[in-house]
Short mmCIF file of N, CA and C in Angstrom, two decimals:
data_model
loop_
_atom_site.label_atom_id
_atom_site.label_comp_id
_atom_site.label_asym_id
_atom_site.label_seq_id
_atom_site.Cartn_x
_atom_site.Cartn_y
_atom_site.Cartn_z
N MET A 1 -65.83 -15.01 21.26
CA MET A 1 -65.64 -14.97 19.83
C MET A 1 -64.18 -15.22 19.55
N SER A 2 -63.89 -16.14 18.68
CA SER A 2 -62.50 -16.42 18.38
C SER A 2 -62.16 -15.90 16.99
N VAL A 3 -60.84 -15.57 16.86
CA VAL A 3 -60.36 -15.03 15.59
C VAL A 3 -59.80 -16.18 14.79
N VAL A 4 -60.21 -16.28 13.59
CA VAL A 4 -59.72 -17.34 12.72
C VAL A 4 -58.99 -16.68 11.56
N ASN A 5 -57.76 -17.10 11.35
CA ASN A 5 -56.98 -16.57 10.23
C ASN A 5 -57.01 -17.57 9.09
N TYR A 6 -57.11 -17.06 7.89
CA TYR A 6 -57.14 -17.90 6.72
C TYR A 6 -55.85 -17.68 5.93
N TYR A 7 -55.33 -18.76 5.48
CA TYR A 7 -54.17 -18.70 4.60
C TYR A 7 -54.61 -19.17 3.23
N HIS A 8 -54.25 -18.44 2.27
CA HIS A 8 -54.65 -18.79 0.91
C HIS A 8 -53.46 -19.41 0.20
N CYS A 9 -53.61 -20.62 -0.19
CA CYS A 9 -52.58 -21.30 -0.96
C CYS A 9 -53.21 -21.68 -2.29
N GLY A 10 -52.95 -20.89 -3.23
CA GLY A 10 -53.53 -21.16 -4.54
C GLY A 10 -55.03 -21.00 -4.49
N LYS A 11 -55.79 -22.05 -4.82
CA LYS A 11 -57.24 -21.99 -4.85
C LYS A 11 -57.86 -22.42 -3.53
N HIS A 12 -57.07 -23.04 -2.67
CA HIS A 12 -57.62 -23.60 -1.45
C HIS A 12 -57.38 -22.67 -0.28
N SER A 13 -58.33 -22.56 0.58
CA SER A 13 -58.19 -21.77 1.80
C SER A 13 -58.07 -22.73 2.96
N MET A 14 -57.19 -22.35 3.90
CA MET A 14 -57.00 -23.20 5.07
C MET A 14 -57.20 -22.37 6.31
N THR A 15 -57.64 -23.01 7.35
CA THR A 15 -57.78 -22.35 8.63
C THR A 15 -56.57 -22.70 9.45
N HIS A 16 -55.93 -21.69 10.05
CA HIS A 16 -54.74 -21.92 10.88
C HIS A 16 -55.18 -22.66 12.14
N PRO A 17 -54.43 -23.69 12.57
CA PRO A 17 -54.85 -24.47 13.73
C PRO A 17 -54.79 -23.66 15.01
N ASN A 18 -54.00 -22.64 15.08
CA ASN A 18 -53.91 -21.82 16.29
C ASN A 18 -54.49 -20.45 15.96
N PRO A 19 -55.70 -20.20 16.36
CA PRO A 19 -56.33 -18.95 15.97
C PRO A 19 -55.78 -17.75 16.69
N THR A 20 -54.92 -17.93 17.70
CA THR A 20 -54.39 -16.78 18.42
C THR A 20 -53.25 -16.10 17.68
N ILE A 21 -52.67 -16.72 16.66
CA ILE A 21 -51.61 -16.11 15.87
C ILE A 21 -52.26 -15.11 14.93
N SER A 22 -51.87 -13.92 15.05
CA SER A 22 -52.48 -12.89 14.23
C SER A 22 -51.63 -12.63 12.99
N ARG A 23 -52.19 -11.90 12.10
CA ARG A 23 -51.51 -11.54 10.87
C ARG A 23 -50.28 -10.68 11.19
N HIS A 24 -50.37 -9.85 12.22
CA HIS A 24 -49.26 -8.97 12.61
C HIS A 24 -48.04 -9.79 13.07
N SER A 25 -48.25 -10.84 13.83
CA SER A 25 -47.11 -11.64 14.29
C SER A 25 -46.45 -12.38 13.14
N LEU A 26 -47.21 -12.78 12.15
CA LEU A 26 -46.62 -13.44 10.99
C LEU A 26 -45.77 -12.46 10.18
N GLU A 27 -46.22 -11.22 10.04
CA GLU A 27 -45.45 -10.22 9.33
C GLU A 27 -44.18 -9.88 10.09
N THR A 28 -44.25 -9.85 11.42
CA THR A 28 -43.07 -9.56 12.23
C THR A 28 -42.02 -10.65 12.05
N ARG A 29 -42.46 -11.89 12.03
CA ARG A 29 -41.52 -12.99 11.85
C ARG A 29 -40.83 -12.90 10.49
N SER A 30 -41.54 -12.56 9.48
CA SER A 30 -40.92 -12.48 8.17
C SER A 30 -39.95 -11.30 8.10
N ASN A 31 -40.21 -10.19 8.78
CA ASN A 31 -39.24 -9.10 8.86
C ASN A 31 -38.01 -9.54 9.63
N HIS A 32 -38.22 -10.29 10.68
CA HIS A 32 -37.11 -10.81 11.50
C HIS A 32 -36.24 -11.75 10.68
N GLU A 33 -36.87 -12.58 9.88
CA GLU A 33 -36.13 -13.50 9.02
C GLU A 33 -35.34 -12.73 7.96
N ARG A 34 -35.86 -11.64 7.47
CA ARG A 34 -35.11 -10.81 6.52
C ARG A 34 -33.86 -10.26 7.19
N GLY A 35 -33.92 -9.91 8.43
CA GLY A 35 -32.75 -9.45 9.16
C GLY A 35 -31.68 -10.52 9.26
N PHE A 36 -32.09 -11.76 9.45
CA PHE A 36 -31.13 -12.84 9.49
C PHE A 36 -30.48 -13.03 8.13
N SER A 37 -31.20 -12.83 7.06
CA SER A 37 -30.61 -12.93 5.73
C SER A 37 -29.54 -11.86 5.53
N LEU A 38 -29.81 -10.66 5.99
CA LEU A 38 -28.83 -9.59 5.89
C LEU A 38 -27.60 -9.91 6.72
N LEU A 39 -27.82 -10.46 7.90
CA LEU A 39 -26.69 -10.85 8.76
C LEU A 39 -25.87 -11.96 8.10
N GLU A 40 -26.53 -12.90 7.47
CA GLU A 40 -25.82 -13.98 6.77
C GLU A 40 -24.98 -13.41 5.62
N VAL A 41 -25.51 -12.46 4.91
CA VAL A 41 -24.77 -11.84 3.80
C VAL A 41 -23.55 -11.09 4.34
N LEU A 42 -23.70 -10.37 5.44
CA LEU A 42 -22.57 -9.66 6.03
C LEU A 42 -21.48 -10.62 6.49
N ILE A 43 -21.88 -11.74 7.10
CA ILE A 43 -20.89 -12.74 7.53
C ILE A 43 -20.19 -13.35 6.32
N ALA A 44 -20.94 -13.62 5.27
CA ALA A 44 -20.33 -14.16 4.05
C ALA A 44 -19.33 -13.18 3.45
N LEU A 45 -19.67 -11.89 3.46
CA LEU A 45 -18.74 -10.87 2.95
C LEU A 45 -17.49 -10.80 3.80
N LEU A 46 -17.65 -10.92 5.11
CA LEU A 46 -16.49 -10.92 6.01
C LEU A 46 -15.57 -12.10 5.73
N VAL A 47 -16.17 -13.28 5.59
CA VAL A 47 -15.37 -14.48 5.29
C VAL A 47 -14.68 -14.34 3.94
N LEU A 48 -15.40 -13.82 2.96
CA LEU A 48 -14.82 -13.62 1.63
C LEU A 48 -13.66 -12.63 1.67
N SER A 49 -13.83 -11.52 2.41
CA SER A 49 -12.75 -10.52 2.48
C SER A 49 -11.52 -11.08 3.19
N VAL A 50 -11.71 -11.89 4.23
CA VAL A 50 -10.56 -12.52 4.89
C VAL A 50 -9.86 -13.47 3.93
N GLY A 51 -10.63 -14.21 3.15
CA GLY A 51 -10.03 -15.10 2.15
C GLY A 51 -9.26 -14.35 1.10
N LEU A 52 -9.80 -13.23 0.62
CA LEU A 52 -9.09 -12.43 -0.38
C LEU A 52 -7.82 -11.82 0.17
N LEU A 53 -7.85 -11.40 1.44
CA LEU A 53 -6.62 -10.90 2.07
C LEU A 53 -5.57 -11.99 2.16
N GLY A 54 -6.00 -13.20 2.47
CA GLY A 54 -5.07 -14.32 2.52
C GLY A 54 -4.45 -14.59 1.16
N ILE A 55 -5.24 -14.53 0.12
CA ILE A 55 -4.72 -14.75 -1.24
C ILE A 55 -3.73 -13.65 -1.61
N ALA A 56 -4.04 -12.41 -1.24
CA ALA A 56 -3.12 -11.31 -1.53
C ALA A 56 -1.80 -11.50 -0.79
N GLY A 57 -1.86 -11.96 0.45
CA GLY A 57 -0.64 -12.23 1.21
C GLY A 57 0.19 -13.33 0.57
N LEU A 58 -0.47 -14.39 0.12
CA LEU A 58 0.25 -15.48 -0.55
C LEU A 58 0.90 -15.00 -1.85
N GLN A 59 0.21 -14.13 -2.57
CA GLN A 59 0.77 -13.58 -3.81
C GLN A 59 2.03 -12.77 -3.53
N THR A 60 2.01 -11.98 -2.45
CA THR A 60 3.17 -11.18 -2.08
C THR A 60 4.35 -12.07 -1.73
N VAL A 61 4.11 -13.10 -0.94
CA VAL A 61 5.18 -14.04 -0.57
C VAL A 61 5.71 -14.75 -1.80
N SER A 62 4.82 -15.13 -2.70
CA SER A 62 5.23 -15.80 -3.93
C SER A 62 6.12 -14.91 -4.78
N LEU A 63 5.78 -13.64 -4.91
CA LEU A 63 6.60 -12.71 -5.69
C LEU A 63 7.98 -12.53 -5.06
N ARG A 64 8.02 -12.46 -3.72
CA ARG A 64 9.31 -12.28 -3.04
C ARG A 64 10.21 -13.51 -3.28
N PHE A 65 9.64 -14.72 -3.13
CA PHE A 65 10.45 -15.92 -3.34
C PHE A 65 10.85 -16.07 -4.80
N ASN A 66 10.00 -15.64 -5.71
CA ASN A 66 10.34 -15.68 -7.13
C ASN A 66 11.54 -14.77 -7.42
N HIS A 67 11.57 -13.58 -6.81
CA HIS A 67 12.69 -12.66 -7.01
C HIS A 67 13.98 -13.23 -6.39
N GLN A 68 13.87 -13.86 -5.22
CA GLN A 68 15.04 -14.48 -4.60
C GLN A 68 15.58 -15.58 -5.49
N SER A 69 14.70 -16.38 -6.04
CA SER A 69 15.12 -17.45 -6.95
C SER A 69 15.82 -16.88 -8.18
N TYR A 70 15.30 -15.77 -8.71
CA TYR A 70 15.91 -15.12 -9.86
C TYR A 70 17.34 -14.67 -9.54
N GLU A 71 17.52 -14.03 -8.38
CA GLU A 71 18.86 -13.54 -8.02
C GLU A 71 19.84 -14.70 -7.82
N ARG A 72 19.41 -15.77 -7.21
CA ARG A 72 20.29 -16.93 -7.03
C ARG A 72 20.66 -17.56 -8.36
N SER A 73 19.71 -17.61 -9.27
CA SER A 73 20.00 -18.14 -10.61
C SER A 73 20.99 -17.24 -11.33
N GLN A 74 20.84 -15.92 -11.20
CA GLN A 74 21.77 -14.99 -11.83
C GLN A 74 23.18 -15.19 -11.28
N ALA A 75 23.30 -15.35 -9.96
CA ALA A 75 24.62 -15.56 -9.35
C ALA A 75 25.26 -16.84 -9.88
N THR A 76 24.48 -17.90 -9.99
CA THR A 76 25.01 -19.17 -10.51
C THR A 76 25.43 -19.02 -11.97
N LEU A 77 24.63 -18.33 -12.76
CA LEU A 77 24.99 -18.12 -14.17
C LEU A 77 26.26 -17.28 -14.32
N LEU A 78 26.41 -16.27 -13.47
CA LEU A 78 27.61 -15.43 -13.54
C LEU A 78 28.86 -16.22 -13.16
N ILE A 79 28.74 -17.09 -12.18
CA ILE A 79 29.88 -17.94 -11.81
C ILE A 79 30.22 -18.87 -12.96
N SER A 80 29.22 -19.51 -13.54
CA SER A 80 29.46 -20.43 -14.67
C SER A 80 30.08 -19.70 -15.86
N GLU A 81 29.65 -18.47 -16.09
CA GLU A 81 30.19 -17.70 -17.21
C GLU A 81 31.68 -17.44 -17.04
N ILE A 82 32.11 -17.03 -15.85
CA ILE A 82 33.54 -16.73 -15.67
C ILE A 82 34.37 -18.01 -15.67
N ILE A 83 33.78 -19.13 -15.22
CA ILE A 83 34.49 -20.41 -15.28
C ILE A 83 34.79 -20.77 -16.73
N GLU A 84 33.81 -20.57 -17.60
CA GLU A 84 34.01 -20.84 -19.03
C GLU A 84 35.10 -19.94 -19.61
N LYS A 85 35.11 -18.67 -19.21
CA LYS A 85 36.12 -17.74 -19.72
C LYS A 85 37.52 -18.12 -19.24
N ILE A 86 37.62 -18.57 -17.99
CA ILE A 86 38.92 -19.01 -17.46
C ILE A 86 39.41 -20.24 -18.21
N SER A 87 38.51 -21.19 -18.44
CA SER A 87 38.89 -22.42 -19.14
C SER A 87 39.24 -22.16 -20.61
N ALA A 88 38.59 -21.17 -21.21
CA ALA A 88 38.82 -20.88 -22.62
C ALA A 88 40.09 -20.08 -22.88
N ASN A 89 40.74 -19.56 -21.83
CA ASN A 89 41.93 -18.74 -22.00
C ASN A 89 43.07 -19.29 -21.14
N PRO A 90 43.66 -20.44 -21.55
CA PRO A 90 44.70 -21.06 -20.73
C PRO A 90 45.99 -20.23 -20.63
N VAL A 91 46.28 -19.41 -21.64
CA VAL A 91 47.49 -18.59 -21.60
C VAL A 91 47.38 -17.56 -20.47
N ALA A 92 46.27 -16.86 -20.39
CA ALA A 92 46.07 -15.88 -19.32
C ALA A 92 45.93 -16.56 -17.97
N THR A 93 45.37 -17.76 -17.95
CA THR A 93 45.24 -18.50 -16.68
C THR A 93 46.62 -18.85 -16.14
N ARG A 94 47.49 -19.36 -17.03
CA ARG A 94 48.86 -19.69 -16.59
C ARG A 94 49.63 -18.43 -16.20
N ALA A 95 49.33 -17.31 -16.86
CA ALA A 95 50.03 -16.06 -16.56
C ALA A 95 49.54 -15.44 -15.24
N GLY A 96 48.44 -15.94 -14.70
CA GLY A 96 47.95 -15.45 -13.41
C GLY A 96 46.98 -14.29 -13.48
N THR A 97 46.42 -14.02 -14.66
CA THR A 97 45.50 -12.90 -14.81
C THR A 97 44.24 -13.08 -13.96
N PHE A 98 43.78 -14.32 -13.79
CA PHE A 98 42.57 -14.59 -13.02
C PHE A 98 42.85 -14.96 -11.55
N ASP A 99 44.13 -14.90 -11.14
CA ASP A 99 44.51 -15.42 -9.82
C ASP A 99 43.89 -14.70 -8.64
N SER A 100 43.80 -13.40 -8.68
CA SER A 100 43.31 -12.66 -7.52
C SER A 100 42.49 -11.45 -7.97
N ILE A 101 41.19 -11.62 -7.96
CA ILE A 101 40.28 -10.53 -8.32
C ILE A 101 39.46 -10.23 -7.06
N PRO A 102 39.74 -9.11 -6.39
CA PRO A 102 39.03 -8.81 -5.14
C PRO A 102 37.62 -8.26 -5.39
N SER A 103 36.82 -8.26 -4.35
CA SER A 103 35.46 -7.72 -4.48
C SER A 103 35.48 -6.21 -4.69
N SER A 104 36.56 -5.57 -4.25
CA SER A 104 36.64 -4.10 -4.40
C SER A 104 36.94 -3.68 -5.84
N ALA A 105 37.41 -4.60 -6.68
CA ALA A 105 37.68 -4.28 -8.08
C ALA A 105 36.36 -4.10 -8.82
N THR A 106 36.23 -2.97 -9.49
CA THR A 106 35.01 -2.70 -10.26
C THR A 106 35.27 -3.00 -11.73
N SER A 107 34.24 -2.87 -12.53
CA SER A 107 34.41 -3.13 -13.96
C SER A 107 35.41 -2.17 -14.59
N GLY A 108 35.53 -0.95 -14.05
CA GLY A 108 36.48 0.03 -14.57
C GLY A 108 37.92 -0.28 -14.23
N SER A 109 38.17 -1.31 -13.43
CA SER A 109 39.54 -1.66 -13.02
C SER A 109 40.31 -2.43 -14.09
N PHE A 110 39.64 -2.84 -15.16
CA PHE A 110 40.28 -3.72 -16.14
C PHE A 110 40.46 -3.02 -17.47
N ALA A 111 41.73 -2.86 -17.87
CA ALA A 111 42.07 -2.25 -19.17
C ALA A 111 42.20 -3.37 -20.19
N TYR A 112 41.43 -3.28 -21.27
CA TYR A 112 41.43 -4.37 -22.24
C TYR A 112 41.77 -3.91 -23.65
N GLY A 113 42.23 -2.72 -23.81
CA GLY A 113 42.71 -2.26 -25.11
C GLY A 113 41.63 -2.29 -26.18
N SER A 114 41.96 -2.85 -27.33
CA SER A 114 41.02 -2.86 -28.46
C SER A 114 40.21 -4.16 -28.53
N CYS A 115 40.19 -4.91 -27.45
CA CYS A 115 39.41 -6.15 -27.42
C CYS A 115 37.94 -5.84 -27.59
N PRO A 116 37.23 -6.68 -28.19
CA PRO A 116 37.52 -8.03 -28.65
C PRO A 116 38.01 -8.11 -30.09
N ALA A 117 38.18 -6.98 -30.76
CA ALA A 117 38.61 -7.00 -32.17
C ALA A 117 39.98 -7.65 -32.33
N SER A 118 40.98 -7.13 -31.68
CA SER A 118 42.32 -7.73 -31.72
C SER A 118 42.97 -7.47 -30.37
N CYS A 119 43.43 -8.56 -29.73
CA CYS A 119 44.01 -8.39 -28.41
C CYS A 119 44.86 -9.60 -28.03
N THR A 120 45.64 -9.41 -26.99
CA THR A 120 46.44 -10.50 -26.45
C THR A 120 45.58 -11.33 -25.50
N ALA A 121 46.14 -12.44 -25.04
CA ALA A 121 45.41 -13.31 -24.10
C ALA A 121 45.10 -12.56 -22.80
N THR A 122 46.04 -11.73 -22.34
CA THR A 122 45.81 -10.97 -21.11
C THR A 122 44.74 -9.91 -21.31
N GLN A 123 44.77 -9.23 -22.45
CA GLN A 123 43.73 -8.24 -22.74
C GLN A 123 42.35 -8.90 -22.86
N LEU A 124 42.31 -10.08 -23.45
CA LEU A 124 41.05 -10.82 -23.56
C LEU A 124 40.54 -11.20 -22.17
N ALA A 125 41.45 -11.63 -21.30
CA ALA A 125 41.06 -11.96 -19.92
C ALA A 125 40.53 -10.72 -19.21
N ASN A 126 41.19 -9.58 -19.39
CA ASN A 126 40.71 -8.34 -18.79
C ASN A 126 39.35 -7.92 -19.35
N TYR A 127 39.15 -8.16 -20.65
CA TYR A 127 37.85 -7.86 -21.26
C TYR A 127 36.76 -8.76 -20.66
N ASP A 128 37.09 -10.05 -20.50
CA ASP A 128 36.13 -10.97 -19.88
C ASP A 128 35.83 -10.58 -18.42
N LEU A 129 36.85 -10.16 -17.70
CA LEU A 129 36.64 -9.72 -16.31
C LEU A 129 35.82 -8.43 -16.26
N PHE A 130 36.09 -7.52 -17.20
CA PHE A 130 35.30 -6.29 -17.29
C PHE A 130 33.82 -6.61 -17.50
N ARG A 131 33.53 -7.49 -18.45
CA ARG A 131 32.13 -7.86 -18.73
C ARG A 131 31.50 -8.59 -17.56
N TRP A 132 32.26 -9.45 -16.87
CA TRP A 132 31.76 -10.19 -15.71
C TRP A 132 31.41 -9.24 -14.56
N LYS A 133 32.35 -8.32 -14.28
CA LYS A 133 32.10 -7.36 -13.20
C LYS A 133 30.95 -6.41 -13.56
N SER A 134 30.83 -6.03 -14.82
CA SER A 134 29.72 -5.17 -15.24
C SER A 134 28.38 -5.87 -15.02
N ALA A 135 28.31 -7.15 -15.34
CA ALA A 135 27.07 -7.90 -15.14
C ALA A 135 26.74 -8.03 -13.66
N ILE A 136 27.75 -8.24 -12.82
CA ILE A 136 27.51 -8.36 -11.37
C ILE A 136 27.05 -7.03 -10.80
N GLU A 137 27.60 -5.93 -11.31
CA GLU A 137 27.25 -4.60 -10.81
C GLU A 137 25.88 -4.12 -11.29
N ASP A 138 25.31 -4.79 -12.26
CA ASP A 138 24.00 -4.40 -12.81
C ASP A 138 22.90 -4.66 -11.76
N PRO A 139 22.25 -3.61 -11.26
CA PRO A 139 21.24 -3.82 -10.21
C PRO A 139 20.01 -4.58 -10.69
N ARG A 140 19.82 -4.70 -12.00
CA ARG A 140 18.69 -5.49 -12.50
C ARG A 140 18.94 -6.98 -12.33
N LYS A 141 20.22 -7.36 -12.20
CA LYS A 141 20.55 -8.77 -11.99
C LYS A 141 20.73 -9.07 -10.51
N LEU A 142 21.58 -8.28 -9.85
CA LEU A 142 21.86 -8.48 -8.43
C LEU A 142 21.89 -7.14 -7.72
N ALA A 143 21.30 -7.08 -6.55
CA ALA A 143 21.32 -5.86 -5.76
C ALA A 143 22.64 -5.78 -5.01
N GLN A 144 23.40 -4.73 -5.25
CA GLN A 144 24.70 -4.49 -4.61
C GLN A 144 25.64 -5.70 -4.79
N GLY A 145 25.70 -6.21 -6.01
CA GLY A 145 26.50 -7.40 -6.30
C GLY A 145 27.99 -7.14 -6.36
N THR A 146 28.76 -8.09 -5.85
CA THR A 146 30.22 -8.07 -5.96
C THR A 146 30.68 -9.49 -6.29
N GLY A 147 31.86 -9.59 -6.85
CA GLY A 147 32.41 -10.89 -7.19
C GLY A 147 33.89 -10.97 -6.91
N THR A 148 34.33 -12.13 -6.46
CA THR A 148 35.76 -12.36 -6.21
C THR A 148 36.20 -13.65 -6.88
N ILE A 149 37.48 -13.65 -7.24
CA ILE A 149 38.10 -14.86 -7.78
C ILE A 149 39.44 -14.99 -7.06
N SER A 150 39.71 -16.17 -6.56
CA SER A 150 41.03 -16.45 -5.98
C SER A 150 41.49 -17.81 -6.45
N ARG A 151 42.78 -17.94 -6.61
CA ARG A 151 43.34 -19.20 -7.09
C ARG A 151 44.14 -19.85 -5.98
N GLU A 152 43.91 -21.14 -5.80
CA GLU A 152 44.72 -21.93 -4.87
C GLU A 152 45.91 -22.46 -5.67
N PHE A 153 47.09 -22.27 -5.16
CA PHE A 153 48.27 -22.76 -5.88
C PHE A 153 48.47 -24.23 -5.58
N THR A 154 48.47 -25.01 -6.64
CA THR A 154 48.64 -26.46 -6.51
C THR A 154 49.88 -26.87 -7.28
N PRO A 155 50.54 -27.91 -6.81
CA PRO A 155 51.76 -28.34 -7.50
C PRO A 155 51.45 -28.94 -8.87
N MET A 156 52.44 -28.86 -9.73
CA MET A 156 52.30 -29.42 -11.06
C MET A 156 52.39 -30.93 -10.96
N VAL A 157 51.49 -31.63 -11.63
CA VAL A 157 51.48 -33.09 -11.63
C VAL A 157 51.82 -33.55 -13.04
N GLY A 158 53.03 -34.07 -13.22
CA GLY A 158 53.47 -34.51 -14.54
C GLY A 158 53.52 -33.34 -15.50
N ALA A 159 52.92 -33.53 -16.68
CA ALA A 159 52.90 -32.47 -17.68
C ALA A 159 51.66 -31.57 -17.54
N ALA A 160 50.81 -31.88 -16.57
CA ALA A 160 49.57 -31.12 -16.42
C ALA A 160 49.66 -30.16 -15.24
N THR A 161 49.10 -29.01 -15.41
CA THR A 161 49.00 -28.04 -14.33
C THR A 161 47.54 -27.95 -13.91
N GLN A 162 47.32 -28.04 -12.61
CA GLN A 162 45.96 -27.91 -12.11
C GLN A 162 45.76 -26.51 -11.55
N HIS A 163 44.70 -25.91 -11.93
CA HIS A 163 44.35 -24.59 -11.41
C HIS A 163 43.03 -24.76 -10.65
N VAL A 164 43.06 -24.41 -9.36
CA VAL A 164 41.85 -24.49 -8.55
C VAL A 164 41.43 -23.05 -8.21
N PHE A 165 40.23 -22.69 -8.64
CA PHE A 165 39.72 -21.33 -8.43
C PHE A 165 38.53 -21.36 -7.48
N ASN A 166 38.51 -20.40 -6.58
CA ASN A 166 37.35 -20.17 -5.73
C ASN A 166 36.68 -18.90 -6.25
N ILE A 167 35.45 -19.05 -6.70
CA ILE A 167 34.70 -17.93 -7.27
C ILE A 167 33.50 -17.68 -6.38
N THR A 168 33.34 -16.44 -5.97
CA THR A 168 32.26 -16.08 -5.05
C THR A 168 31.53 -14.86 -5.58
N VAL A 169 30.22 -14.92 -5.54
CA VAL A 169 29.37 -13.78 -5.90
C VAL A 169 28.50 -13.49 -4.68
N THR A 170 28.50 -12.22 -4.25
CA THR A 170 27.67 -11.82 -3.11
C THR A 170 26.72 -10.71 -3.55
N TRP A 171 25.59 -10.61 -2.86
CA TRP A 171 24.60 -9.58 -3.14
C TRP A 171 23.73 -9.41 -1.91
N VAL A 172 22.89 -8.41 -1.93
CA VAL A 172 21.98 -8.13 -0.81
C VAL A 172 20.58 -8.53 -1.22
N GLU A 173 19.97 -9.33 -0.37
CA GLU A 173 18.62 -9.83 -0.64
C GLU A 173 17.76 -9.60 0.59
N ASN A 174 16.77 -8.74 0.48
CA ASN A 174 15.88 -8.41 1.61
C ASN A 174 16.67 -7.94 2.83
N GLY A 175 17.68 -7.13 2.60
CA GLY A 175 18.48 -6.58 3.70
C GLY A 175 19.52 -7.52 4.26
N MET A 176 19.64 -8.71 3.71
CA MET A 176 20.61 -9.69 4.19
C MET A 176 21.64 -9.98 3.10
N GLY A 177 22.89 -10.14 3.50
CA GLY A 177 23.93 -10.48 2.54
C GLY A 177 23.83 -11.94 2.14
N MET A 178 23.85 -12.21 0.85
CA MET A 178 23.77 -13.57 0.32
C MET A 178 25.05 -13.88 -0.44
N THR A 179 25.44 -15.14 -0.44
CA THR A 179 26.67 -15.57 -1.09
C THR A 179 26.42 -16.84 -1.89
N GLN A 180 26.95 -16.85 -3.09
CA GLN A 180 26.96 -18.06 -3.92
C GLN A 180 28.41 -18.30 -4.28
N ALA A 181 28.94 -19.47 -3.95
CA ALA A 181 30.36 -19.74 -4.20
C ALA A 181 30.52 -21.08 -4.90
N MET A 182 31.61 -21.18 -5.65
CA MET A 182 31.92 -22.42 -6.34
C MET A 182 33.44 -22.60 -6.38
N ARG A 183 33.86 -23.81 -6.17
CA ARG A 183 35.29 -24.16 -6.25
C ARG A 183 35.46 -25.00 -7.50
N VAL A 184 36.34 -24.55 -8.39
CA VAL A 184 36.48 -25.18 -9.70
C VAL A 184 37.93 -25.56 -9.94
N ARG A 185 38.11 -26.74 -10.50
CA ARG A 185 39.45 -27.20 -10.85
C ARG A 185 39.54 -27.30 -12.37
N THR A 186 40.48 -26.58 -12.93
CA THR A 186 40.74 -26.68 -14.37
C THR A 186 42.09 -27.34 -14.53
N GLN A 187 42.23 -28.08 -15.59
CA GLN A 187 43.50 -28.78 -15.82
C GLN A 187 43.90 -28.59 -17.27
N ARG A 188 45.09 -28.10 -17.47
CA ARG A 188 45.60 -27.87 -18.82
C ARG A 188 46.99 -28.47 -18.93
N THR A 189 47.29 -29.04 -20.06
CA THR A 189 48.64 -29.51 -20.30
C THR A 189 49.45 -28.35 -20.83
N GLN A 190 50.71 -28.35 -20.48
CA GLN A 190 51.55 -27.22 -20.91
C GLN A 190 52.25 -27.51 -22.20
#
């Protein structure tokens, strides 16, 4: 006596070509296939989690480089600002007020009297240096920032005096000392 299994597909009944396959083995296969679906879902979750970790790592690196770019931009802006102040005050420049500003000088090192209301060229230069050093010392702009100004003495050429300044801003970025420097030549007629 042989066992015949019937499969019902809609209205039609079919006889399975291999009568030795029982209903139990078909149910086992479908349970086994469900296990593979669960395994596929777990692998997909693993791949997704690795991808999300990669995106989080890229975001962290992006934020770090963005902050480094911000600090370098701040250093460049601070150098440009003091260059403008030096050029705008030729009397104090000729008097040597900007000639030697060491990194050890803090914003409190500059006495500027009643500036900016009424002051001399030297007091105005000291006020500008006070504001420049205060901006460099601001930890929101630069971490452990310092600034130096030194003047190279150049001979007078005709009626014009050339002033060459080396301006350097340093700060700490990710535990490393960073430096932004600029060499500027100003020329004023006397």
